Tab-separated table of C-alpha atoms and ligand atoms in Angstrom:
chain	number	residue	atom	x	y	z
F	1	UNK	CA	-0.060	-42.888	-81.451
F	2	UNK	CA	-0.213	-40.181	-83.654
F	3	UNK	CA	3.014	-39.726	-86.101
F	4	UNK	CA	3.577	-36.233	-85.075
F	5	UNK	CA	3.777	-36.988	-81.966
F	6	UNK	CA	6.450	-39.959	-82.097
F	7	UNK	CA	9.626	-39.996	-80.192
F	8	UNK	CA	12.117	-37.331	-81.233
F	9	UNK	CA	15.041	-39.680	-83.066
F	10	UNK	CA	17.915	-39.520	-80.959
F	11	UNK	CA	21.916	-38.507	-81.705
F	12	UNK	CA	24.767	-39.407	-80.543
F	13	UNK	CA	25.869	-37.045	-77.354
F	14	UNK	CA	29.217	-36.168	-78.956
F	15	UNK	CA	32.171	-35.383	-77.450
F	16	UNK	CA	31.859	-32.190	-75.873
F	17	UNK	CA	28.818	-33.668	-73.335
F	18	UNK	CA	30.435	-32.528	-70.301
F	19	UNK	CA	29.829	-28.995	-71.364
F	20	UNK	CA	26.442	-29.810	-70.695
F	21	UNK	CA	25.970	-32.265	-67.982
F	22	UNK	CA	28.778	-32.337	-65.938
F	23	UNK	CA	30.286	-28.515	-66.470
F	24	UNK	CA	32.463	-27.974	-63.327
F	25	UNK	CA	33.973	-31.092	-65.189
F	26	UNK	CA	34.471	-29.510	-68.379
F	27	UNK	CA	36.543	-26.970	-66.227
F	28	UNK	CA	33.727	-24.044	-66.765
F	29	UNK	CA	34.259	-22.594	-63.364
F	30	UNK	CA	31.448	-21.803	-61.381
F	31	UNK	CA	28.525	-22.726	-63.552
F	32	UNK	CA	25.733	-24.030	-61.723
F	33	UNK	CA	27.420	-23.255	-58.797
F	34	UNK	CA	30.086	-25.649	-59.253
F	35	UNK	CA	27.843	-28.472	-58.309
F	36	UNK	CA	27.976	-31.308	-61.396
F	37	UNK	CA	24.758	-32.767	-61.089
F	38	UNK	CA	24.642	-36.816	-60.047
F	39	UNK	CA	28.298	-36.142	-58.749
F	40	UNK	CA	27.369	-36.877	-55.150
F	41	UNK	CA	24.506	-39.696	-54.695
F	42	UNK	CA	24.975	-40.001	-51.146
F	43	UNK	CA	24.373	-36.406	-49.707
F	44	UNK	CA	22.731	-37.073	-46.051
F	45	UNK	CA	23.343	-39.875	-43.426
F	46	UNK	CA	21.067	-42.187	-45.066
F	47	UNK	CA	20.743	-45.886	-44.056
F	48	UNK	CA	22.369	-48.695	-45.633
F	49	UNK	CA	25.566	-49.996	-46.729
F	50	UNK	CA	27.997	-47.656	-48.932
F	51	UNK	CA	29.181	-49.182	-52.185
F	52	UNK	CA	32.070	-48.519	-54.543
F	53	UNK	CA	31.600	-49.088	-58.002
F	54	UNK	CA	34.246	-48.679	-60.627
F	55	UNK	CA	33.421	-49.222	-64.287
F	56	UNK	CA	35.388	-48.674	-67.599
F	57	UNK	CA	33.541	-48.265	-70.811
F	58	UNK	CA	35.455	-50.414	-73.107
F	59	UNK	CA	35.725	-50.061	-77.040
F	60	UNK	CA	35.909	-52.477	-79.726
F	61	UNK	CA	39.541	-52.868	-79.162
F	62	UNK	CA	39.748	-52.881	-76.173
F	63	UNK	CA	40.379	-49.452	-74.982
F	64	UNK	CA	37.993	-47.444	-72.239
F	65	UNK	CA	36.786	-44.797	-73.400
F	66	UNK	CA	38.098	-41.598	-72.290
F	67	UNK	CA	34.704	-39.389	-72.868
F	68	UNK	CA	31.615	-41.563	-71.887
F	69	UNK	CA	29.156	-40.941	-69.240
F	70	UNK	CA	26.953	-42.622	-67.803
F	71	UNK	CA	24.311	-42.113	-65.594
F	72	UNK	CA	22.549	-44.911	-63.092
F	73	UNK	CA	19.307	-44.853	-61.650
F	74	UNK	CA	18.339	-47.346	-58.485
F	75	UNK	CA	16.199	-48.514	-55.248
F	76	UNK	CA	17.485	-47.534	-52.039
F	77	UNK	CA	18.493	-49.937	-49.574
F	78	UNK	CA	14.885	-50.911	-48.472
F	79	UNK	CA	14.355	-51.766	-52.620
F	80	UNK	CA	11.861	-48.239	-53.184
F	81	UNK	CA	12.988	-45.457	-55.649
F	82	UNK	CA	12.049	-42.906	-52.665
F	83	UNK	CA	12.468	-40.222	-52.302
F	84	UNK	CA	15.013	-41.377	-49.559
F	85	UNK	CA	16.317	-38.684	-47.136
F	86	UNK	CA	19.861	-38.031	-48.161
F	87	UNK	CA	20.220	-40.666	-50.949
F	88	UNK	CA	19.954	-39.584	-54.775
F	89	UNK	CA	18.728	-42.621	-56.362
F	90	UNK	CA	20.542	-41.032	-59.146
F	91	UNK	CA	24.106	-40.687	-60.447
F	92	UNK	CA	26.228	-39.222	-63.194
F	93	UNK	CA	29.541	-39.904	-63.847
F	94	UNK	CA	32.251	-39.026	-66.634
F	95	UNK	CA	35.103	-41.170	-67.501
F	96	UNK	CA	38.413	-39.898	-66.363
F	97	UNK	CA	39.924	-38.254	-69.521
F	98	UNK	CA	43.329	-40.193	-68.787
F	99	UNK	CA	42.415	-43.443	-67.336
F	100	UNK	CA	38.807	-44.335	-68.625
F	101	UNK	CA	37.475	-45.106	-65.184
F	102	UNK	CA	34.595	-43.795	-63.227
F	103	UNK	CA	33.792	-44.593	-59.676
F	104	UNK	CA	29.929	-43.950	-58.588
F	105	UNK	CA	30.216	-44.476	-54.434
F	106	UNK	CA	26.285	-45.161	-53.449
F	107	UNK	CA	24.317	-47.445	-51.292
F	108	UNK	CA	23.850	-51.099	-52.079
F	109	UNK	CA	19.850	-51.220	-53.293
F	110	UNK	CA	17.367	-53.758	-52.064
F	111	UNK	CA	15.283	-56.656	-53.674
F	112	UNK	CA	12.594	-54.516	-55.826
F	113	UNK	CA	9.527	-56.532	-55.938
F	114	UNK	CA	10.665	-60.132	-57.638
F	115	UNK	CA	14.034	-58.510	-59.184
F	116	UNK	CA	17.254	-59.138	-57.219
F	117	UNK	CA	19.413	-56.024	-56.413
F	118	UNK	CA	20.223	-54.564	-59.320
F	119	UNK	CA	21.455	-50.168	-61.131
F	120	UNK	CA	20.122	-49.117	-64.150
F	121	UNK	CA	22.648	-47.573	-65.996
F	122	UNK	CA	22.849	-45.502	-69.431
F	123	UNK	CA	25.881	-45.274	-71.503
F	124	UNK	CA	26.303	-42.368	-73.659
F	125	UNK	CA	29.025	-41.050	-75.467
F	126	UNK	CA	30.792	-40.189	-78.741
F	127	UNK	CA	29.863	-42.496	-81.342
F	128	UNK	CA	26.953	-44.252	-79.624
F	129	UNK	CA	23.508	-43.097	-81.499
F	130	UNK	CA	21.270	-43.867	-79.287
F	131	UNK	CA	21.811	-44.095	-75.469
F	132	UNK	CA	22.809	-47.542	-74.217
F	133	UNK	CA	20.563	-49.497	-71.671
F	134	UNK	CA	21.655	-51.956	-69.358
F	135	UNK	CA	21.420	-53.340	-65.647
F	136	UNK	CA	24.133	-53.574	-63.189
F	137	UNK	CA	23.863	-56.702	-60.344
F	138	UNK	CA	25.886	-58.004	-58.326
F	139	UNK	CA	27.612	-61.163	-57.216
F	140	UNK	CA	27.519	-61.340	-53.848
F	141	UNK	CA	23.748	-61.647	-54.192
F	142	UNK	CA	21.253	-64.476	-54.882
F	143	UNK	CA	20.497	-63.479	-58.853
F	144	UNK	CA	19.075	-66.764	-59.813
F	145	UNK	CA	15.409	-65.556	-60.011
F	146	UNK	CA	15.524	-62.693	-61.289
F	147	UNK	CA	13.493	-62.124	-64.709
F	148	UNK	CA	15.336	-59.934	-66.437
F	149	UNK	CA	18.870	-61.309	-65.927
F	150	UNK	CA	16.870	-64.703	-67.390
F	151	UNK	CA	16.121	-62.789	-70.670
F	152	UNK	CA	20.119	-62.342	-70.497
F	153	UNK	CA	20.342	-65.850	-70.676
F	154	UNK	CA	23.749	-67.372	-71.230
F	155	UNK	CA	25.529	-63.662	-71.996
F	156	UNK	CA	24.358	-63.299	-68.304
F	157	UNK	CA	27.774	-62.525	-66.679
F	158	UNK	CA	28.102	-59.469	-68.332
F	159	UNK	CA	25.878	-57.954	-66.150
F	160	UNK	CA	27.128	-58.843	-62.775
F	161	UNK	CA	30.031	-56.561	-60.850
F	162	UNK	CA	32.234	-58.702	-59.354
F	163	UNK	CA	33.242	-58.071	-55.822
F	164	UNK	CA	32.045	-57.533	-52.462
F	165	UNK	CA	32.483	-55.990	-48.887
F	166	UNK	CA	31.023	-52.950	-50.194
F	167	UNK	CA	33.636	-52.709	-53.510
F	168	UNK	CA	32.423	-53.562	-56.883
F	169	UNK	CA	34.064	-53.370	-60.668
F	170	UNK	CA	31.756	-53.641	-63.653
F	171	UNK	CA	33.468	-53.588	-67.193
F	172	UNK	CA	30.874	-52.383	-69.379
F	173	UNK	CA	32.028	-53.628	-73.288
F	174	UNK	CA	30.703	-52.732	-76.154
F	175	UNK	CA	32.044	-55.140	-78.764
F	176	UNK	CA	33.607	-58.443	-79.047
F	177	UNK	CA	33.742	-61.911	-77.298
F	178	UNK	CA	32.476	-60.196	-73.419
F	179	UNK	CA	30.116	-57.537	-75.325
F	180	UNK	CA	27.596	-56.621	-72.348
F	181	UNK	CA	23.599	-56.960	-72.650
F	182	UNK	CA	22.278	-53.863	-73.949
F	183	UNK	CA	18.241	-53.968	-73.441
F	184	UNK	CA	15.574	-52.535	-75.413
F	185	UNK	CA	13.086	-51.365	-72.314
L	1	UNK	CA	0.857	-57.450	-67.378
L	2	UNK	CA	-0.871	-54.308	-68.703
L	3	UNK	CA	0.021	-52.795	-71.705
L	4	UNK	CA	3.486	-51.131	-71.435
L	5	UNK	CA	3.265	-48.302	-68.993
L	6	UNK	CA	6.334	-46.716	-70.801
L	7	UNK	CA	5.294	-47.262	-74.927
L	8	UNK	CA	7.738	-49.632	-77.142
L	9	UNK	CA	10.275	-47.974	-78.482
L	10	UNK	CA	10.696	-47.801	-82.283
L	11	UNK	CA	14.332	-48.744	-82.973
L	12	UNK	CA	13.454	-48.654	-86.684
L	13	UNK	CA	13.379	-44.698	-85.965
L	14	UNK	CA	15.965	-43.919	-84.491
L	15	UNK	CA	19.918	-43.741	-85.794
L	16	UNK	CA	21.039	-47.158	-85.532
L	17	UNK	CA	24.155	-48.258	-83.720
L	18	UNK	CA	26.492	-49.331	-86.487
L	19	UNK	CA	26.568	-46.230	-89.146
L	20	UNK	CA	30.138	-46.399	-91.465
L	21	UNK	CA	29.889	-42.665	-92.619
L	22	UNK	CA	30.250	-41.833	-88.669
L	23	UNK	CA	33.558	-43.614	-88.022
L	24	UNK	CA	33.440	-43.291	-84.250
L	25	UNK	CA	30.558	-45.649	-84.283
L	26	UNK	CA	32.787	-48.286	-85.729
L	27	UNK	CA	34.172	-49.405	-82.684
L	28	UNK	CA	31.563	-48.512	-80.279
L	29	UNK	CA	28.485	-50.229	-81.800
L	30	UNK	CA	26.840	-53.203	-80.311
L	31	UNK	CA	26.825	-56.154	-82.592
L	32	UNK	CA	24.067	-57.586	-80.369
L	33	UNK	CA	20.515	-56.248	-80.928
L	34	UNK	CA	19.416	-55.164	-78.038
L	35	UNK	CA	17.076	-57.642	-75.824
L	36	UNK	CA	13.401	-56.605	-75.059
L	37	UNK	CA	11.872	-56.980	-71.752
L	38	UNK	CA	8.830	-54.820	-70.547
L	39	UNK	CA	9.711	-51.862	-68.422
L	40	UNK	CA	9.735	-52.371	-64.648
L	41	UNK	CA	9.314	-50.214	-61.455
L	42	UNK	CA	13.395	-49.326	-62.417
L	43	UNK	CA	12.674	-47.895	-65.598
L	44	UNK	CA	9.153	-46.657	-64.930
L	45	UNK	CA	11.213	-44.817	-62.164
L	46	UNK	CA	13.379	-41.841	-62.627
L	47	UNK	CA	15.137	-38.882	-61.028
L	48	UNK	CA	13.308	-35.551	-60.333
L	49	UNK	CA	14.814	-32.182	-60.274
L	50	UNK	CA	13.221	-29.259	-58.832
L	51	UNK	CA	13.105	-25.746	-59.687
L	52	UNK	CA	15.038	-25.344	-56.303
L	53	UNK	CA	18.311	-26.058	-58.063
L	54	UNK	CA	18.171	-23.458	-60.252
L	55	UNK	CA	20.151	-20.509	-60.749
L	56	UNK	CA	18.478	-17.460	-62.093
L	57	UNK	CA	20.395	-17.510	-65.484
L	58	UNK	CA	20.740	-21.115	-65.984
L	59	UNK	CA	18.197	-20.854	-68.882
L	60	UNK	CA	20.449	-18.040	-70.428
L	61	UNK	CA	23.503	-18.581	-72.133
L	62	UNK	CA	23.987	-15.148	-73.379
L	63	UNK	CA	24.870	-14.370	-69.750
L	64	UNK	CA	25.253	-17.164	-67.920
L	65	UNK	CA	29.089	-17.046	-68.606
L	66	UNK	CA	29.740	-13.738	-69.209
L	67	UNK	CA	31.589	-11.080	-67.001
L	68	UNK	CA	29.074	-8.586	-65.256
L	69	UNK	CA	27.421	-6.340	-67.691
L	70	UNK	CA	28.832	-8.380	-70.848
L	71	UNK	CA	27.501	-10.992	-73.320
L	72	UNK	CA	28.525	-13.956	-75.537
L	73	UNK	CA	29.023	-12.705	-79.031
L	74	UNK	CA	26.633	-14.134	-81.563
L	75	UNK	CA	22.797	-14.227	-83.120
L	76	UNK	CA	20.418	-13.588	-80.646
L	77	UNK	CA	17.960	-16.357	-80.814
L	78	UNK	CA	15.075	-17.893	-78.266
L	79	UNK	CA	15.154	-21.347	-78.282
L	80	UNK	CA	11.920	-22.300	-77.110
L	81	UNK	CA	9.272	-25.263	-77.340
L	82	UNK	CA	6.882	-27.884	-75.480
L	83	UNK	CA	8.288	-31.140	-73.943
L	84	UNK	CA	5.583	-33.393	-74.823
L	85	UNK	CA	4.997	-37.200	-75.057
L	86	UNK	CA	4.043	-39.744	-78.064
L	87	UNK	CA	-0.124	-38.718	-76.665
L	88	UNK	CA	0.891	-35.045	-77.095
L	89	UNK	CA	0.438	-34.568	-73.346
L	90	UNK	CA	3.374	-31.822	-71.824
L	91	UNK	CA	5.959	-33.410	-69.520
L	92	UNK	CA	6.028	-30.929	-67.015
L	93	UNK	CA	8.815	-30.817	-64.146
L	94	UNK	CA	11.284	-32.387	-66.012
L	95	UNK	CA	14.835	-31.509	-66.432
L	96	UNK	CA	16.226	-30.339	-69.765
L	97	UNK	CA	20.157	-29.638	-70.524
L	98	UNK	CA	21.314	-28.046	-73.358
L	99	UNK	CA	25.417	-27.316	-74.815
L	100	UNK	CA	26.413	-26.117	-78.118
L	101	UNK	CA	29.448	-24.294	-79.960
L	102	UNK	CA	29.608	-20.691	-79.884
L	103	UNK	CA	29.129	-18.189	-82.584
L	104	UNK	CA	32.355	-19.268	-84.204
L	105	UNK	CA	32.080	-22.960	-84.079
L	106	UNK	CA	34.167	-23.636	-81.256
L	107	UNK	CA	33.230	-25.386	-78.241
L	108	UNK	CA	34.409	-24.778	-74.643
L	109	UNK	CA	36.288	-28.079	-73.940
L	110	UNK	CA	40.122	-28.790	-73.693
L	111	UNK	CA	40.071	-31.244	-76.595
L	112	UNK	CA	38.472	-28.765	-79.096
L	113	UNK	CA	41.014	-27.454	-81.224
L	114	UNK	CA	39.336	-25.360	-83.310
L	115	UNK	CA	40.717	-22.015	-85.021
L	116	UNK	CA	37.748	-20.061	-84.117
L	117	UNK	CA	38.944	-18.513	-81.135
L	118	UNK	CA	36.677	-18.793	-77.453
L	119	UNK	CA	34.231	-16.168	-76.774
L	120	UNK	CA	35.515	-15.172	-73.140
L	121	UNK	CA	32.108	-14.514	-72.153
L	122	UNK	CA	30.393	-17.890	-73.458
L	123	UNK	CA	30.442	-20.893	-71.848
L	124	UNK	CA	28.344	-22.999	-74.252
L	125	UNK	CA	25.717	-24.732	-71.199
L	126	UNK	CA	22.167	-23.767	-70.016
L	127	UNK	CA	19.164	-25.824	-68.150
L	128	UNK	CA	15.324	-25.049	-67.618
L	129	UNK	CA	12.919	-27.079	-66.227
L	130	UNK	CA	9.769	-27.473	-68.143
L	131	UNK	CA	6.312	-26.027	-67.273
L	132	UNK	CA	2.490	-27.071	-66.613
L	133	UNK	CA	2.087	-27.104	-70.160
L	134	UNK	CA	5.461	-28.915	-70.739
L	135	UNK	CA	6.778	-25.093	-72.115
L	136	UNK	CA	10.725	-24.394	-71.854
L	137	UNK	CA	12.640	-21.970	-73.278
L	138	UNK	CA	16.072	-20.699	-73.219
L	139	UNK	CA	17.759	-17.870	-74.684
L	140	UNK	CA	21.391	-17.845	-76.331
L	141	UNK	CA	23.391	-17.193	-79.068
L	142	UNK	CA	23.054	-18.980	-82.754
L	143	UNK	CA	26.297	-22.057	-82.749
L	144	UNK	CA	28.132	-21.658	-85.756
L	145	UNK	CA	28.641	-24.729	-87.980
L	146	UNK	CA	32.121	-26.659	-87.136
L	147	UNK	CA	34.352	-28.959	-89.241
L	148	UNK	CA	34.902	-32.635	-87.428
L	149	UNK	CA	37.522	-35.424	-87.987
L	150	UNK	CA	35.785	-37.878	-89.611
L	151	UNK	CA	38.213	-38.774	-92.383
L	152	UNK	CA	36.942	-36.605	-94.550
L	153	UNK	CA	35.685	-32.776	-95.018
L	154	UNK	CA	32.819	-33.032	-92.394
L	155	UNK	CA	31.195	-30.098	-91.066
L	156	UNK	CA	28.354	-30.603	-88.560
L	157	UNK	CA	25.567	-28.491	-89.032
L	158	UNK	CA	24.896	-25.583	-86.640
L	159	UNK	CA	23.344	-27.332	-83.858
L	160	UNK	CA	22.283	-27.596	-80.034
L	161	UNK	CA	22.638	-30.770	-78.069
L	162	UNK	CA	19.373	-31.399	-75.577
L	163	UNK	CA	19.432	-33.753	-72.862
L	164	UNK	CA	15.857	-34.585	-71.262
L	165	UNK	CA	14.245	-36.462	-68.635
L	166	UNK	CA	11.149	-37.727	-68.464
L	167	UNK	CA	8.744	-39.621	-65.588
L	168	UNK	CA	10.403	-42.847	-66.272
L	169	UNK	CA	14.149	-43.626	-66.692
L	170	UNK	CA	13.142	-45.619	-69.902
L	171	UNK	CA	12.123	-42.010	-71.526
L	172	UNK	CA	15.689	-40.490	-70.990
L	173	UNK	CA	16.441	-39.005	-74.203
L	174	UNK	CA	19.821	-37.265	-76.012
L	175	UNK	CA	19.475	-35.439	-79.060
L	176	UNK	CA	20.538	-32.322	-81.089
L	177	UNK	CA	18.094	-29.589	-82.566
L	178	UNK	CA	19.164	-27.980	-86.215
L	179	UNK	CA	18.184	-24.644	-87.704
L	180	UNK	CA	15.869	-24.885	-90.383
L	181	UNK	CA	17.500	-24.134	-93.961
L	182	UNK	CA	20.746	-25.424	-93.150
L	183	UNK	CA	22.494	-26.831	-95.830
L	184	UNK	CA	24.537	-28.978	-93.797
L	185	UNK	CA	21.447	-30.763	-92.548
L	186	UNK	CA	21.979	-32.943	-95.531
L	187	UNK	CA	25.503	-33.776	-95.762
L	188	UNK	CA	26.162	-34.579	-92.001
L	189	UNK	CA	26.774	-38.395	-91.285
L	190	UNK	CA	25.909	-37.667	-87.897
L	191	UNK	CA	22.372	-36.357	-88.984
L	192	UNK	CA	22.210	-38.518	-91.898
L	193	UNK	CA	22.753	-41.956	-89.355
L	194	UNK	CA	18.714	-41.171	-88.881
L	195	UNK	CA	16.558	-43.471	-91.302
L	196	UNK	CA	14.150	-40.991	-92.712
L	197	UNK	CA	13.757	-37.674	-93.620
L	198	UNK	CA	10.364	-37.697	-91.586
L	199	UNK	CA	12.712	-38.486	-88.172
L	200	UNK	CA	15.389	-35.803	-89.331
L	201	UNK	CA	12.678	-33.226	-89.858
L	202	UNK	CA	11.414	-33.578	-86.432
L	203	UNK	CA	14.978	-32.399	-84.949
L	204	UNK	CA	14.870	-29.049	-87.173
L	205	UNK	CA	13.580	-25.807	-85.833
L	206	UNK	CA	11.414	-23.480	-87.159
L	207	UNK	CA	12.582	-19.657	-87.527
L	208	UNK	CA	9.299	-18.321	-85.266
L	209	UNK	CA	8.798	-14.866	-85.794
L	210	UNK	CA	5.949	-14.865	-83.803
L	211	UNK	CA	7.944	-14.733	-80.742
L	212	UNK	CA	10.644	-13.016	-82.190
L	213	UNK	CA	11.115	-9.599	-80.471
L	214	UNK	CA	11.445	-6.682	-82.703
L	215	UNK	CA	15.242	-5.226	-82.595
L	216	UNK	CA	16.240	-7.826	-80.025
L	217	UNK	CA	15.764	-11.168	-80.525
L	218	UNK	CA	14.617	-14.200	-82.492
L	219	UNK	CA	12.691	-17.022	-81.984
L	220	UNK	CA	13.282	-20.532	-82.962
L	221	UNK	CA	10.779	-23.370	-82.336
L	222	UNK	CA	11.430	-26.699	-81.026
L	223	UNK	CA	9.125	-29.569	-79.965
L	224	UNK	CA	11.243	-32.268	-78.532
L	225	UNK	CA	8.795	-35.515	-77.588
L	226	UNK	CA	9.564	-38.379	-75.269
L	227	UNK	CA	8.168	-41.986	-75.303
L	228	UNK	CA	4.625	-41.924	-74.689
L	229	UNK	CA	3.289	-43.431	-71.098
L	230	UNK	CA	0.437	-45.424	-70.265
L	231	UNK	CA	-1.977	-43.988	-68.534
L	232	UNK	CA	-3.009	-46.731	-65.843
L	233	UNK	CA	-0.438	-47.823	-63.577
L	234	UNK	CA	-1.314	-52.125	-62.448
L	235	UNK	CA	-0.203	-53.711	-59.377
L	236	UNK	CA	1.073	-56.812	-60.914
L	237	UNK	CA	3.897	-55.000	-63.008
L	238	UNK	CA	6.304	-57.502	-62.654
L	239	UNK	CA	4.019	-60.322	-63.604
L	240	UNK	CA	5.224	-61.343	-66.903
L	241	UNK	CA	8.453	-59.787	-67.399
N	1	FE	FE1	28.255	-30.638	-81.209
């Protein structure tokens, strides 16, 4: 690897982030044809079950934070990353400015070869330097093989949203006693 | 396993989470250090955007916003550069978002309170996707510096915020590009949260006059460079995670 060529350090996205990725957001009318990119994952009559999930992004004490976003990436119901007709793969959310929360509404993924059903998702926001990695399961599934929940080892729980019937609420914390897995991938 | 389809990250490079002088980190730092596992199909993986989506100014925030026949107020610059890897190969066909100030220092966005008033023909957002050759290149107008609460009297550098995909999810980066000679370069926590001056160069532009065009505009040159990617994909990937 040459040094020139080595990854471009990252910064923190700031606050203002929604100017950029999610604009209609921001409340600048009509940019990008008031279509927020990642808003809608589910934008066909795909196959599969439809999911809720609601998160909160929650701060050393205690408190979600208000200008986060976070983006997840996962398989389709049959466990591929597509392309699948109607179905994203990928989402983008910002948390509500009052309440914290964010709601991604997607289908369930599949088993991808040896991993149990799992998101990717990627925490940004004020504050946070470098873009947080984690994984997103869930707990109405069989988990216990699944490698990289194992590397989680005992802190494991963090990672699964709790739920079921096709509703789901993952906590994602950033400090103290619950503080989720963050992965270096 | 092969080698790492997606190369290690250096975390020694990069800002790290906990950084005092930028009180917001305070309470939003892991305490944890992150845990390593090798990249999977998931992060291997990653969205794609095509030039379908595009709207014929999306790349130009001089007019993006504006009313017909107007423009933001400001500098004239090209921002323009090659979206390459840690090999130097381009990463072509991937999506890159950009938002900054405007020429006063004040940002689009109800929570910026800012005395410098809002240009009513700026909006402060643009988007490209990059070329063959990894190219992209946007036009706007030059951000003015701003002053930040940060218990102190901070002032963030003029800057532009760049988000960018790559092939895998693993490679999704967030960063901001600075204008070269900017004395604020070296008294901004936020900057200053990167280890080395080597790493803090890399996010400064270069005044280009090559590309600058006479009486109208100039250029600025920025390289932005993803995590590098192996160049054999196995079958066994998950073997060994
Ligand atoms: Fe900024």
């Amino acid at each position: 690897m040459m040094a020139d060529f080595k990854e471009s350090p990252s910064q923190t996205a700031g606050p203002y982030v929604h100017i950029g990725c999610v604009p209609t957001f921001a409340g600048l009318q009509g940019m990008y044809g008031g279509n927020d990119l990642g808003a809608k994952m589910i934008t066909g009559d795909p196959n599969g079950s439809r999911i809720t999930l609601t998160c909160h992004v929650i701060d050393g004490d205690g408190v979600p934070l208000k200008d986060a976003m976070v983006e997840i990436w996962q398989a389709g119901p049959d466990g591929t990353y597509g392309p699948t007709e109607g179905f994203s793969h990928w989402g983008r959310q910002p948390t509500d400015a009052h309440s914290g929360e964010l709601v991604f509404e997607t289908l369930k993924p599949g088993a991808t070869a040896g991993q149990a059903p799992h998101l990717l998702a990627w925490i940004t926001a004020r504050g946070i330097n470098l873009g947080l990695t984690t994984r997103i399961y869930f707990a109405d599934e069989d988990n216990s093989s699944d490698p990289v929940l194992a590397v989680a080892g005992d802190r494991q729980a963090t990672l699964i949203a709790q739920g079921g019937d096709g509703s789901y609420r993952h906590d994602i914390y950033l400090q103290g006693a619950q503080e989720t897995v963050f992965f270096d991938v | 396993m092969a080698d790492h389809i997606i190369a290690p990250r250096d975390l020694d490079w990069h800002p790290k989470p906990l950084a005092p002088d930028y009180r917001s980190s305070l309470l939003r730092s892991p305490n944890h250090t992150r845990l390593h596992y090798d990249p999977t199909v998931t992060e291997m993986t990653g969205p794609t955007f095509g030039h379908g989506m595009l709207g014929p100014d999306d790349d130009d925030l001089i007019v993006n916003y504006a009313q017909a026949g107007e423009a933001a107020i400001g500098p004239r610059i090209i921002v323009h550069g090659k979206l390459l890897d840690e090999d130097g190969r381009p990463v072509s066909g991937k999506l890159i978002e950009v938002w900054q100030a405007n020429a006063g220092g004040r940002y689009r966005h109800k929570k910026d309170g800012y005395a410098a008033p809002l240009d009513p023909n700026f909006g402060g957002c643009g988007r490209c996707i990059s070329g063959e050759d990894g190219s992209y290149s946007f036009r706007t107008i030059q951000p003015g510096p701003y002053p930040w609460p940060n218990g102190g009297n901070d002032w963030r550098p003029a800057h532009i915020h760049f988000s960018v995909f790559g092939d895998g999810f693993a490679q999704r980066l967030i960063t901001q590009m600075y204008f070269e000679g900017d004395p604020h370069i070296a008294l901004c926590p936020i900057v200053q949260c990167i280890p080395s001056d080597t790493a803090i160069d890399r996010l400064v532009a270069r005044l280009d006059m090559d590309n600058t065009v006479p009486m109208d505009i100039r250029a600025y040159r920025f390289d932005i460079v993803l995590r590098g990617r192996g160049a054999t994909i196995f079958e066994n990937q998950m073997e060994g995670t």
